[in-house]
Coordinates of C-alpha atoms and ligand atoms in Angstrom, one line a residue:
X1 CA -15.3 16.4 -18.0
X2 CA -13.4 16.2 -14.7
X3 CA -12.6 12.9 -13.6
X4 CA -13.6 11.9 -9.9
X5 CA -12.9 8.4 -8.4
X6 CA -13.2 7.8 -5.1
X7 CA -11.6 5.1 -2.7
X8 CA -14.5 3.9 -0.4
X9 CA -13.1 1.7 2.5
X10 CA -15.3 0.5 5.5
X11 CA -13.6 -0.1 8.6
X12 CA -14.6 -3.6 8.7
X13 CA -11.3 -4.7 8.9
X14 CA -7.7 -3.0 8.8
X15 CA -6.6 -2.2 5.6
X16 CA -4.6 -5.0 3.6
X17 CA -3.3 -5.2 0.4
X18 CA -6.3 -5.7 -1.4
X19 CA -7.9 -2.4 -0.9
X20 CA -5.0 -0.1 -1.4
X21 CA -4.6 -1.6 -4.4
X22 CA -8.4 -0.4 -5.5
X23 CA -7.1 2.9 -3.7
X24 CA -4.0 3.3 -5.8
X25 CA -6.1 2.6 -9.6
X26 CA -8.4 4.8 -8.4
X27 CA -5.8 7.2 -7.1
X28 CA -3.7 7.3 -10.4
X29 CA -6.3 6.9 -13.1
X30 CA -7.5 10.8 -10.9
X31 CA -4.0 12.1 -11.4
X32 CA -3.8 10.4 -15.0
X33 CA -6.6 12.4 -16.1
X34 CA -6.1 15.1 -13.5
X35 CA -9.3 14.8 -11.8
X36 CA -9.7 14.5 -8.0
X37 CA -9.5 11.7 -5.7
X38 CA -12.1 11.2 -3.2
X39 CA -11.4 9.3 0.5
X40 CA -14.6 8.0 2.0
X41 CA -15.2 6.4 5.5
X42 CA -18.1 3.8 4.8
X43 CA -18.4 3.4 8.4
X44 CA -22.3 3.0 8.3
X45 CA -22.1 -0.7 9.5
X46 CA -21.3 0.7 13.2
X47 CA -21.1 -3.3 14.7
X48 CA -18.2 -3.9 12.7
X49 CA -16.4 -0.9 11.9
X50 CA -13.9 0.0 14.6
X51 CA -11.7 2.9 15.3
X52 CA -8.7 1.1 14.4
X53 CA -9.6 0.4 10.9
X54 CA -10.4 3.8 10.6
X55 CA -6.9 4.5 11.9
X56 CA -5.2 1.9 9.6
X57 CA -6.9 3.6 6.6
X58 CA -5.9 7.2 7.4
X59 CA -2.3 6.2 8.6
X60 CA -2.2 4.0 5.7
X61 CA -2.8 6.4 2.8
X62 CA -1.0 8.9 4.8
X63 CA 2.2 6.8 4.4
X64 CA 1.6 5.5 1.1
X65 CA 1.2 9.0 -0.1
X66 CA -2.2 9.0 -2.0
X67 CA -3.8 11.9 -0.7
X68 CA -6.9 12.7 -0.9
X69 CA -8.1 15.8 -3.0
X70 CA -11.4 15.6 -0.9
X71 CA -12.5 14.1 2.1
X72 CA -12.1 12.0 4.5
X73 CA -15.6 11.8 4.6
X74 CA -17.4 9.4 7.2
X75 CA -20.7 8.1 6.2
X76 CA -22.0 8.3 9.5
X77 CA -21.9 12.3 9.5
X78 CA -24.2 12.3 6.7
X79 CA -26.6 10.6 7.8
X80 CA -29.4 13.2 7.9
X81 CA -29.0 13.7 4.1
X82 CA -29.4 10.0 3.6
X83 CA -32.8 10.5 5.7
X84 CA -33.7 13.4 3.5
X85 CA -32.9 11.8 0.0
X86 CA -35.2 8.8 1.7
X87 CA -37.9 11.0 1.8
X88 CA -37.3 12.1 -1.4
X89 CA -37.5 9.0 -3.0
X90 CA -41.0 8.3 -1.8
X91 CA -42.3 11.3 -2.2
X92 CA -41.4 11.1 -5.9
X93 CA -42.8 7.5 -5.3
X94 CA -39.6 5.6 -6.8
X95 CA -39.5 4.0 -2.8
X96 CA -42.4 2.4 -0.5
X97 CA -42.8 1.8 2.9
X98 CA -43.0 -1.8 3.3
X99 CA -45.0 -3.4 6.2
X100 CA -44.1 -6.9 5.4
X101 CA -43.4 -8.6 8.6
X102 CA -40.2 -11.1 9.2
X103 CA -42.7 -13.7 9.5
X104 CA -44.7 -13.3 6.4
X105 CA -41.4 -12.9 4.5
X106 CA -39.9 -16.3 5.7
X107 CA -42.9 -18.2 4.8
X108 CA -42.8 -16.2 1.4
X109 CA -38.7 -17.6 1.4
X110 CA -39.9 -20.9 2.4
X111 CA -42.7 -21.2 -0.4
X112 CA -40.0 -20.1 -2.6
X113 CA -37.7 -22.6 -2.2
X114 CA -39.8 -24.9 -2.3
X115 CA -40.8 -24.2 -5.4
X116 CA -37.2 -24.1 -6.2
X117 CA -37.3 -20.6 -7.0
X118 CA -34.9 -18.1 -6.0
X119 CA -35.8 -15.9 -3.3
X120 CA -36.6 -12.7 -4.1
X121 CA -39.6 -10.0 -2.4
X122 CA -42.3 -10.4 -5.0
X123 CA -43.5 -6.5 -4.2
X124 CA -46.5 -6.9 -2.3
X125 CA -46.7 -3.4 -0.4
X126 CA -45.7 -1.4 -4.3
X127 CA -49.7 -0.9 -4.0
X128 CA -50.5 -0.4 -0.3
X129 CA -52.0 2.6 0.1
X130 CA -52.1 2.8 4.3
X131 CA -50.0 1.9 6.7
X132 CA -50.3 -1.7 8.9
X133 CA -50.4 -1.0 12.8
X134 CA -48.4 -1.9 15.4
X135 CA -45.6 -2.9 12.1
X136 CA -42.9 -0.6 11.6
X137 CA -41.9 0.0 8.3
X138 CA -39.0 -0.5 6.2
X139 CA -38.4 1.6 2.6
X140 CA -37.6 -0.1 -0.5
X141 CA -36.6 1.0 -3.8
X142 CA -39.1 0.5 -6.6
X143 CA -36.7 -1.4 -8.6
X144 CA -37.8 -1.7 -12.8
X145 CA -39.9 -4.4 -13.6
X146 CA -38.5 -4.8 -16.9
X147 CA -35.6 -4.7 -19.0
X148 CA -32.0 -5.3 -18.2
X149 CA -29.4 -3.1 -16.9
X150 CA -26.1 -3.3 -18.7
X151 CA -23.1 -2.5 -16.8
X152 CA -20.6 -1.6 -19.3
X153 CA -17.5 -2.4 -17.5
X154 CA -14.0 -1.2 -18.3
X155 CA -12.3 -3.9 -16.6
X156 CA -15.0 -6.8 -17.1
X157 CA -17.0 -5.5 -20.8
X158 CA -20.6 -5.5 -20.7
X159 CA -22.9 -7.3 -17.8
X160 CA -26.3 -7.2 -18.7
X161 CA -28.4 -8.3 -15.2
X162 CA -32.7 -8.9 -15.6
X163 CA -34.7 -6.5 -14.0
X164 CA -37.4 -9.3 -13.5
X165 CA -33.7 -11.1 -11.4
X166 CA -33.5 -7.8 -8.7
X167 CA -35.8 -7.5 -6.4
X168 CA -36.9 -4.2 -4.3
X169 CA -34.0 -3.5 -2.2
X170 CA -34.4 -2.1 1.1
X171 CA -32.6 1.3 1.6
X172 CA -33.9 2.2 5.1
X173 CA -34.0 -0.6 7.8
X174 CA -37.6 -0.3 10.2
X175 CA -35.4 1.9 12.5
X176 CA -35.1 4.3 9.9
X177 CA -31.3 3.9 9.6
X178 CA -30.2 3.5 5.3
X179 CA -28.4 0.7 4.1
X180 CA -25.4 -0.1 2.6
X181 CA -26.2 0.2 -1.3
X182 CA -28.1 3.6 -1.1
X183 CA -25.7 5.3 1.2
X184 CA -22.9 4.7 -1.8
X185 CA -25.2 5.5 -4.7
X186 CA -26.2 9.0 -2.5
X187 CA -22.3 9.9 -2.1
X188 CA -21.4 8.6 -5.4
X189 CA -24.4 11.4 -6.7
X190 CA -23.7 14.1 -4.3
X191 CA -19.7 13.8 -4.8
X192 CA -20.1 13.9 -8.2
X193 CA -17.8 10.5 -8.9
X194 CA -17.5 9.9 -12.2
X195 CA -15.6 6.4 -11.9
X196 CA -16.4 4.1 -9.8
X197 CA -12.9 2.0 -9.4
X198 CA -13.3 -0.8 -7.0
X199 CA -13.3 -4.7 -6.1
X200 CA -15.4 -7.1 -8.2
X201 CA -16.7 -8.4 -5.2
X202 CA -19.2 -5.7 -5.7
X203 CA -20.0 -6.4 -9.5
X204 CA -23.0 -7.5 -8.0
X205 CA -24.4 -4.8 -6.5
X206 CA -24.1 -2.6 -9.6
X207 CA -27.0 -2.8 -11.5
X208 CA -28.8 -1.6 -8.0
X209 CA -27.1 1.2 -7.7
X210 CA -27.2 2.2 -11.0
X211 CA -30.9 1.7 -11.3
X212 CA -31.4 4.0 -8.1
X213 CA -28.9 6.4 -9.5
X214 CA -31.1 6.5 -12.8
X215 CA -34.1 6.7 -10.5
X216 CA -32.8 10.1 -9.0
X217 CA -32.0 11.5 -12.3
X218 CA -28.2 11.7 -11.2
X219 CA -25.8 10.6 -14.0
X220 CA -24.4 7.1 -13.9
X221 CA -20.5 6.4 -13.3
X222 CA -18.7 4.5 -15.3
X223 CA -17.9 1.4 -13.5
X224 CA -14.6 -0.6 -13.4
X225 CA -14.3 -3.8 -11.1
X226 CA -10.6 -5.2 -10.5
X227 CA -10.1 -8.4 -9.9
X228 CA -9.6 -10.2 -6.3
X229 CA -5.9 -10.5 -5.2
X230 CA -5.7 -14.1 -4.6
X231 CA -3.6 -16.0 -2.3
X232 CA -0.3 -18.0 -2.9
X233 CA -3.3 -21.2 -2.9
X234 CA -5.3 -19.4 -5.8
X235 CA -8.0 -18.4 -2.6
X236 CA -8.9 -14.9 -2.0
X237 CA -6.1 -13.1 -0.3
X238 CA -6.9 -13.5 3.4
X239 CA -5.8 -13.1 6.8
X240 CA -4.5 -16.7 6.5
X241 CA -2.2 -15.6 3.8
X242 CA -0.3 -13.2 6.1
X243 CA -2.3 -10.2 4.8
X244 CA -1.9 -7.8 6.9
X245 CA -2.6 -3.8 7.7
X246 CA -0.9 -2.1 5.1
X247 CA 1.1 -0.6 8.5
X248 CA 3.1 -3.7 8.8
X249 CA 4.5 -3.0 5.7
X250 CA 6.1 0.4 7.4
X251 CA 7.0 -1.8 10.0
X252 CA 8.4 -4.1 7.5
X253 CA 10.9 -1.5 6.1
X254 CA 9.4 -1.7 3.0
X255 CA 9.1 1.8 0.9
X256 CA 5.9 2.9 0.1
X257 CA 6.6 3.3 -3.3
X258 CA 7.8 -0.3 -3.5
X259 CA 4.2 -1.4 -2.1
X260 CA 2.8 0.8 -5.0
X261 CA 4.6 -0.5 -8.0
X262 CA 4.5 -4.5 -6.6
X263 CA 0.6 -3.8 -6.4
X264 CA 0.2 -1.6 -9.6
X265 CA 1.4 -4.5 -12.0
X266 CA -1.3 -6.9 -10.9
X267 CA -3.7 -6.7 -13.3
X268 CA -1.6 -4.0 -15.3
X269 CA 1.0 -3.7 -17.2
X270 CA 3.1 -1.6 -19.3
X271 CA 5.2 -3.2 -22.0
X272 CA 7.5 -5.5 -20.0
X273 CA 8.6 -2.5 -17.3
X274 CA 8.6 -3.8 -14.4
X275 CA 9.9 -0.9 -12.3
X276 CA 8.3 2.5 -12.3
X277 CA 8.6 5.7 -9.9
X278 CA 4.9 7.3 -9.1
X279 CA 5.5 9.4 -11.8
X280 CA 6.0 7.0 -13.7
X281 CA 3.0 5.0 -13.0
X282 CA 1.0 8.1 -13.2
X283 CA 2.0 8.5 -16.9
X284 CA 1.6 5.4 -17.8
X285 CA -1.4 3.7 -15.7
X286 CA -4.7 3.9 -17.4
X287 CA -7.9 1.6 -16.1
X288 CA -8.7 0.9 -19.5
X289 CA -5.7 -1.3 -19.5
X290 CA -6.6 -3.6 -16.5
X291 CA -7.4 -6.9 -17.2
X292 CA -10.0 -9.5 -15.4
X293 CA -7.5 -12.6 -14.5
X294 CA -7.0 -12.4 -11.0
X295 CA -3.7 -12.0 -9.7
X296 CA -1.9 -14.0 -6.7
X297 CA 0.2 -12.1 -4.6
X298 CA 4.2 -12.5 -4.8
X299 CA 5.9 -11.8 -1.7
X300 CA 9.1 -12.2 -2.8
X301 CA 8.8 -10.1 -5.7
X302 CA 7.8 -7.3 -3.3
X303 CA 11.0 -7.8 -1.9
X304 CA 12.8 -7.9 -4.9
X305 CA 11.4 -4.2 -6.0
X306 CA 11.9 -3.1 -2.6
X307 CA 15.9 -3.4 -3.3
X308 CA 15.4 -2.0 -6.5
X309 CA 13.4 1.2 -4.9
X310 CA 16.2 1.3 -2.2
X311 CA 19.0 1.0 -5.0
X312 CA 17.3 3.9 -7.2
X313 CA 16.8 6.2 -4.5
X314 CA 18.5 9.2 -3.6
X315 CA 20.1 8.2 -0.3
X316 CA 18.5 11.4 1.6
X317 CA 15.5 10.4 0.6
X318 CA 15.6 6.8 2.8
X319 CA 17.4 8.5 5.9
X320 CA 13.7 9.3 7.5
X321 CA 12.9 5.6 6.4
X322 CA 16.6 3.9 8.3
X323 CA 15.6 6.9 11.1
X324 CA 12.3 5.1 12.0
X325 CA 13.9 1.8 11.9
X326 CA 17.0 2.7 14.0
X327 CA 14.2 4.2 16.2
X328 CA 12.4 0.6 16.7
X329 CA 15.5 -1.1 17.4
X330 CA 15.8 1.4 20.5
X331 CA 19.3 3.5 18.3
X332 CA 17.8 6.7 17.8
X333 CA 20.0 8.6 15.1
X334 CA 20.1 12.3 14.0
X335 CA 23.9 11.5 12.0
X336 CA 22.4 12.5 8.7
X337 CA 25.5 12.1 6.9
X338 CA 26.5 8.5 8.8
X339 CA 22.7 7.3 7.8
X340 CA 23.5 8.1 4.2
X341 CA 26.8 6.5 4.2
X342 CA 25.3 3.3 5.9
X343 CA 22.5 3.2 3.0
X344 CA 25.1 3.8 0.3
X345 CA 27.0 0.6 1.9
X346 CA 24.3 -1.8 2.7
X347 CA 21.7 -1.1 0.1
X348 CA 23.5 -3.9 -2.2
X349 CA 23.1 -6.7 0.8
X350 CA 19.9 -5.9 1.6
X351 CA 16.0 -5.8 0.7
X352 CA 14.2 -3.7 3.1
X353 CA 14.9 -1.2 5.4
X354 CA 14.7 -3.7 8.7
X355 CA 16.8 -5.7 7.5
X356 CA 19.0 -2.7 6.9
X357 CA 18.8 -1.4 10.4
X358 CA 19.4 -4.9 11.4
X359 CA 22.6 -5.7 10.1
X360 CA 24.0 -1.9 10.8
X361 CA 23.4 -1.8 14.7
X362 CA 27.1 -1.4 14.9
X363 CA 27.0 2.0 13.2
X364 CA 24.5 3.3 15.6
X365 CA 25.1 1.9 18.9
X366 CA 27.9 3.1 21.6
X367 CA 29.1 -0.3 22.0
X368 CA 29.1 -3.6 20.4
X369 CA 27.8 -7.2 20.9
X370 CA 30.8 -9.9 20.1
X371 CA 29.3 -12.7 18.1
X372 CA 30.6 -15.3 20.0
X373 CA 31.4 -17.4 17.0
X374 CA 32.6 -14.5 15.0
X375 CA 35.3 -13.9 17.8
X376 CA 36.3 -17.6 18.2
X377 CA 37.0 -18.5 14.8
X378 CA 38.7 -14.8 14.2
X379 CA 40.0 -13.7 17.6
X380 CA 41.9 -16.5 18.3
X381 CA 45.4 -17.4 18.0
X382 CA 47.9 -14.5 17.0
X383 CA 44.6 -12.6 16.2
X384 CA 45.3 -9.9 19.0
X385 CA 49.0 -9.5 17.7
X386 CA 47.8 -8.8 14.5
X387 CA 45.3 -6.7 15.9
X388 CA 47.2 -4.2 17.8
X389 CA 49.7 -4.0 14.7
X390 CA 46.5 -3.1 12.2
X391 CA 46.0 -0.3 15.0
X392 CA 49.2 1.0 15.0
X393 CA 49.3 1.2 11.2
X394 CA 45.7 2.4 11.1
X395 CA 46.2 5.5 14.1
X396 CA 48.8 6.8 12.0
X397 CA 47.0 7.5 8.9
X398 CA 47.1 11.2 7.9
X399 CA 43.5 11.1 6.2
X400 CA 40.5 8.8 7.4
X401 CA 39.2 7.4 4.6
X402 CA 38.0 4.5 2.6
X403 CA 40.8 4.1 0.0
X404 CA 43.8 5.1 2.6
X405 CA 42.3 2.6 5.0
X406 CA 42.2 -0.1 2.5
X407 CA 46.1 1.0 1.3
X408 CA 46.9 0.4 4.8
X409 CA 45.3 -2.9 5.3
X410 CA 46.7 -3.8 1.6
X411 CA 50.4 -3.1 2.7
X412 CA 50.2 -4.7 6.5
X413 CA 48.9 -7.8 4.6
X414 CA 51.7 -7.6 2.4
X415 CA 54.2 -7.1 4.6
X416 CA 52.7 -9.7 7.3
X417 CA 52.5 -12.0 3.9
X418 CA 49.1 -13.0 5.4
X419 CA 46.0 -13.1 3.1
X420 CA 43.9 -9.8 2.9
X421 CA 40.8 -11.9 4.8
X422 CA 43.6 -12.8 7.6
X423 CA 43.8 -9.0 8.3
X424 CA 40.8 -7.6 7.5
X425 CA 38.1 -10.4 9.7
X426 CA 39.9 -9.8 13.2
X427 CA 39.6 -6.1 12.1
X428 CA 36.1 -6.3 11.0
X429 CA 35.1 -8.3 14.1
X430 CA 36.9 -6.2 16.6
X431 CA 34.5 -3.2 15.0
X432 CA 31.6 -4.6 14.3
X433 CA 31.3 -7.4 16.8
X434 CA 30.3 -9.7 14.0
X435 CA 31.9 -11.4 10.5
X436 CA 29.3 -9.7 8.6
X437 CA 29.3 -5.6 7.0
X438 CA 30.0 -4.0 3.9
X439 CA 33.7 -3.8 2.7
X440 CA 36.2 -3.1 5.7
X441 CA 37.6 0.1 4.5
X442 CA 34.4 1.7 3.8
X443 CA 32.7 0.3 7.1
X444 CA 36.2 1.9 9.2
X445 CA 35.6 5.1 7.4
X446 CA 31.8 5.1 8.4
X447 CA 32.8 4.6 12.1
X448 CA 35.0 7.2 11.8
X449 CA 38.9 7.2 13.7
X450 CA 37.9 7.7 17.4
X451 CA 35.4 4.8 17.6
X452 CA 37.3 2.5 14.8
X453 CA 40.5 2.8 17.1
X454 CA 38.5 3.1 20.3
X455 CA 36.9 -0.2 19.3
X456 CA 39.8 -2.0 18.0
X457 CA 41.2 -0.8 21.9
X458 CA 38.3 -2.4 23.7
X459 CA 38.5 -5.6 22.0
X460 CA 42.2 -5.9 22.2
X461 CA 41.9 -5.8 26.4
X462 CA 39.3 -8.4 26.2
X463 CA 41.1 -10.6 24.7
X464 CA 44.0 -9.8 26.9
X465 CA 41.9 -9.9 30.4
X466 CA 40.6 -13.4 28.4
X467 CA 44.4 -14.4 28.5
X468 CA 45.5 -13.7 32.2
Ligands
LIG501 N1 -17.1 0.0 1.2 C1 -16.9 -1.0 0.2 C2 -15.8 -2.0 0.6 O1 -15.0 -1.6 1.5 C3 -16.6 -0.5 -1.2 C4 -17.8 0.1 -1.8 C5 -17.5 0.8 -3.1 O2 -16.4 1.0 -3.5 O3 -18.5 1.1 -3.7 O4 -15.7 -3.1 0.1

């Protein structure tokens, strides 16, 4: 058998951490087994689901990588086979119209309640055998009377739910439009999913859908809710927790495999690896192995295996990652070679891409910005003496490189009898414009001779027009 899983989004909201998380399960457990992936649009709910969301979900799994083998599909470009399968269903009399008005429901509530019962539609129209006038119907399925559905869960073991506990659920409103729980259980049939991988937020809902399911004679998934992402607070992960479309990470500078692996181990794990590549989680990840307890989510270990994704890479393979950043901060680059020096440099100081981009503006741009206080507690004194005697030294070097640079600065230390730092801070402000960058040899060698020296120049007549 062919595995299918399916991740089924609705645009209610943008995308968050949360539900590329039941995206990725569903994603790997498909290329585990090497079944197919499914992407489906549940954009029925057409008050709340906006174009954005729609958006963030494309872009999203467009940038994370988990491509779909089918799909998208949108829900609301199948809705005339939700109409037909409608039809179907009372024809084969496992639905009824329903002429129950809103009224005669609430008192029906109201009685209920008062008799401390739960509220449920007792299943007054099952037997109606002609229509009410001037009332227009809704359809219901004809839910068993008896027995108990069992949902045999692979994350959650078995649930066993009471028929005699689920009422008839409505699958088409009076306006004929379907509802939420048949339009799933018709795509899950006609796409042929067999797992369904997805929150336990819809545990719930379950024994519905599989009841309809059985109803239509279609074959049954096999089911497997993962547990809510929780919140710092132990809530569910929320807005107010900073989550946020699963863009922002891009924007973030965080690498989409990084996202993956942070999210992968919550709620699974693999010995005590805590580091894997896609491959690797494809190997390894099986949904049999996720477990129930909740997880909260760990920002700062997200960080942490963002450096670790940065520090493993090939350098190549972050230029288009340091491109888009540069790109933000207004310093469009096309220097491959430069991009993967900088990453080879500051990949050790830093934990995402931004950040990154962030501390290398000196690389990129034509000219720098002189941290004030950089340059007053470097620049001063016999700084510019020094200076112009570091350029000297450094214009007559034969070969431009990292370890003849840092000979250079070794000797004119030496021979100055100054400390190393003495030498190489003016040096590394005069470049860089700040106190801060990776090792002063390997940052000269990255700016190459003509803009070390034509730097070193420029700072050197400020602090002489500074002077006069
Ligand atoms: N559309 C549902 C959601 O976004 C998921 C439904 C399902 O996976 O069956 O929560």
């Amino acid at each position: 058998m062919t595995v299918v899983t399916r991740f089924a989004p609705s645009p209610t909201g943008l995308l968050h951490v949360g539900g590329v998380r039941t995206a990725l399960f569903s994603w790997l457990y498909a290329h585990h087994t090497a079944g197919r992936f499914i992407l489906r649009v549940e954009d029925t709910d057409r008050e709340r689901s906006t174009e954005s969301a729609v958006r963030v979900i494309l872009d999203g799994m467009q940038w994370l990588g988990l491509h779909a083998d089918e799909g998208p599909y949108f829900q609301t470009q199948r809705m005339d086979r939700y109409s037909e399968m409608i039809a179907v269903m009372l024809r084969s009399g496992s639905a009824y119209r329903c002429y129950c008005t809103k009224e005669e429901l609430e008192a029906l509530r109201a009685e209920q309640t008062a008799r401390k019962e739960k509220p449920r539609y007792t299943g007054l129209c099952r037997t109606r055998t002609e229509p009410r006038q001037g009332v227009a119907p809704v359809v219901r399925f004809k839910n068993p009377l008896e027995g108990a559905v069992v949902v045999e869960d692979l994350v959650h073991g078995p649930v066993t739910f009471q028929n005699s506990e689920l009422d008839d659920l409505i699958i088409a409103r009076s306006d004929s439009t379907p509802t939420y729980n048949f339009c799933v259980v018709i795509d899950d049939m006609d796409m042929g999913v067999t797992h369904v991988i997805r929150g336990d937020d819809h545990l719930n809902n379950t024994p519905r859908q599989m009841n309809m399911l059985r109803a239509l004679g279609a074959a049954v998934p096999v089911y497997a809710h993962v547990p809510m992402i929780l919140g710092p607070d132990g809530a569910k992960l929320s807005k107010r927790h900073g989550a946020v479309s699963v863009l922002q990470y891009a924007e973030e500078g965080y690498l989409p495999v990084a996202l993956l692996n942070y999210l992968v181990r919550l709620g699974w794990s693999h010995g005590d690896q805590e580091v894997f590549t896609l491959a690797e989680m494809i190997a390894a990840f099986d949904i049999h192995d996720v477990n129930k307890a909740a997880s909260a989510f760990n920002p700062e270990k997200l960080l942490w295996l963002n450096q670790q994704h940065m520090m493993r890479a090939a350098p190549a393979e972050l230029v288009p990652h340091l491109q888009s950043q540069l790109e933000r901060l207004g310093l469009p680059s096309s220097d491959q070679a430069l991009m993967e020096g900088v990453i080879v440099a500051q990949r050790e100081r830093t934990k995402t891409l931004k950040e990154m981009a962030l501390n290398s503006r000196f690389f990129f741009a034509d000219a720098i910005t002189l941290d004030p206080k950089a340059a007053a507690k470097h620049l001063s004194g016999d700084a510019a003496a020094l200076l112009a005697q570091v350029r000297a030294g450094l214009a007559t070097l034969p070969d431009w490189s990292a370890p003849a640079i840092n000979a250079e600065i070794n000797r004119l230390a030496a021979e100055s009898s100054l400390g190393l730092g003495r030498v190489a801070q003016p040096l590394r402000v005069a470049v860089t414009g700040t106190a801060i960058s990776p090792p002063i040899d390997v940052t000269l060698a990255l700016l190459g001779r003509e803009r070390s020296l034509a730097r070193i120049d420029s700072t050197l007549q400020r602090l002489a027009s500074a002077r006069h």
